[in-house]
Short mmCIF file of C-alpha atoms in Angstrom, two decimals:
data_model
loop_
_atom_site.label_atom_id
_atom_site.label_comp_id
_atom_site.label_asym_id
_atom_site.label_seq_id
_atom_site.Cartn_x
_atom_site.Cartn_y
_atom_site.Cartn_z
CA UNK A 115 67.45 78.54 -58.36
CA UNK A 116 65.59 75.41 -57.12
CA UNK A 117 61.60 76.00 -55.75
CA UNK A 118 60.00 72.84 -53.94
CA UNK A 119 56.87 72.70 -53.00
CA UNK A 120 56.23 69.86 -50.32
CA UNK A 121 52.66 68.29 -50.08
CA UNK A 122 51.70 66.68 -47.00
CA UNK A 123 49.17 64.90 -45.85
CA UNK A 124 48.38 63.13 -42.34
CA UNK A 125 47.36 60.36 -41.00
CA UNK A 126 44.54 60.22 -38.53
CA UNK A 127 45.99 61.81 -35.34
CA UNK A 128 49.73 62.17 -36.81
CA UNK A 129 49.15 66.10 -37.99
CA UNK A 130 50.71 67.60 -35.11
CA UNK A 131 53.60 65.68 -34.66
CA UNK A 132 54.46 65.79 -38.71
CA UNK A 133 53.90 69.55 -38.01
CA UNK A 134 56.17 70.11 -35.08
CA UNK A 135 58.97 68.23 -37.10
CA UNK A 136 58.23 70.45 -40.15
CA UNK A 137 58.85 73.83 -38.12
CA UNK A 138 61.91 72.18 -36.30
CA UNK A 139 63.18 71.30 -40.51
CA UNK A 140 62.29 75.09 -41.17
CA UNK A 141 63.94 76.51 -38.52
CA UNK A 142 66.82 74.85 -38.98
CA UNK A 143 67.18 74.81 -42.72
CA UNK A 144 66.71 78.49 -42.92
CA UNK A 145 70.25 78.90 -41.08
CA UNK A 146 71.98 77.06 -44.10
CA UNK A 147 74.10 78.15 -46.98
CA UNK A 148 72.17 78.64 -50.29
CA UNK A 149 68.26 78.54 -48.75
CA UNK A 150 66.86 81.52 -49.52
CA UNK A 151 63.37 80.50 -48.74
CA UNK A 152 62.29 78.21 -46.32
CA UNK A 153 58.24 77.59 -44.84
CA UNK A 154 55.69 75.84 -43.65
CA UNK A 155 52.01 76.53 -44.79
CA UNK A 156 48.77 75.36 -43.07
CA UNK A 157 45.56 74.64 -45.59
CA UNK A 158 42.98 76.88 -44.82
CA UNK A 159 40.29 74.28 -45.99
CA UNK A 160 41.95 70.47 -44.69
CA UNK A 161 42.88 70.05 -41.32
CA UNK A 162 45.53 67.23 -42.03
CA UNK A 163 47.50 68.70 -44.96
CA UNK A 164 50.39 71.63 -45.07
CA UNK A 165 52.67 72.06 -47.20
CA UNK A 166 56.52 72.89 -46.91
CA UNK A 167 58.34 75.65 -49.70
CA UNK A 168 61.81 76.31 -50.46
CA UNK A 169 64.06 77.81 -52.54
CA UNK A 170 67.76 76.70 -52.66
CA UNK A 171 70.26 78.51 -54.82
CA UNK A 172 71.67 76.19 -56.73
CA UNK A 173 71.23 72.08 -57.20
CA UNK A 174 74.47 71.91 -54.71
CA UNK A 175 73.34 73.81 -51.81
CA UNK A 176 70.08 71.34 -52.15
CA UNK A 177 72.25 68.88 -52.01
CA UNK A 178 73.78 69.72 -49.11
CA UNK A 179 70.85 70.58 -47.18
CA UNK A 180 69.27 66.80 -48.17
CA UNK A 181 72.62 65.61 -46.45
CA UNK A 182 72.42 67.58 -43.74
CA UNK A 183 71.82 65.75 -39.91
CA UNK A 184 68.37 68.13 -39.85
CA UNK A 185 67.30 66.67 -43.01
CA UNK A 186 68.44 63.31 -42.73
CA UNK A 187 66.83 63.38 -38.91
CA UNK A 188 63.29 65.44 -39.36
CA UNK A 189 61.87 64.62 -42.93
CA UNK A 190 61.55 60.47 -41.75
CA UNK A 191 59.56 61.80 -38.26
CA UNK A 192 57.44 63.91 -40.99
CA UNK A 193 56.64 60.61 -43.62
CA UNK A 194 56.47 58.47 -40.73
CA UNK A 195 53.23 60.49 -39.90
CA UNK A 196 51.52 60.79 -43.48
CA UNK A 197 52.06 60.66 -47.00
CA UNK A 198 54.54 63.55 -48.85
CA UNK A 199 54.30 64.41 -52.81
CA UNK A 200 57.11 66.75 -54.05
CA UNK A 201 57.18 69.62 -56.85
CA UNK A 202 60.65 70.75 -58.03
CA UNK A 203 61.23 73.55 -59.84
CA UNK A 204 64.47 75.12 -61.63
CA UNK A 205 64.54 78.52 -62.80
#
């Protein structure tokens, strides 16, 4: 299995629109083979940050999901509006 954890961080008045792309990304990458976790977080402390999660079952379903039109579509709308840092994970 495959864990990342996505950092965000927005820019001055770009939070809600990176956010709103990030739930339209979860929505839609929850429906695809191999995800078996998939979700957006708020911080409790930092109004501009949240962070996305995901588990993928194997480097190929990953793979497929960074090819996929919902990927390849929502996570520029999402960088566009901030600054992303990425954690990967294999266990």
């Amino acid at each position: 299995m495959i864990r990342l954890n996505c950092f965000f961080q927005a820019k001055a008045g770009k939070y809600n629109d990176a956010l709103n792309a990030a739930i339209a990304l979860v929505a839609e990458s929850q429906k695809q083979e191999g995800c078996i976790a998939y979700d957006v977080f708020e911080s409790g402390t930092r109004k501009d940050i949240f962070m996305i999660c995901e588990t993928w079952a194997s480097k190929e379903t990953l793979d497929a999901h960074s090819a996929s039109e919902p990927f390849q579509t929502l996570v520029p709308q999402i960088t566009a509006c901030g600054e992303m840092k990425i954690e990967q994970f294999e266990f």
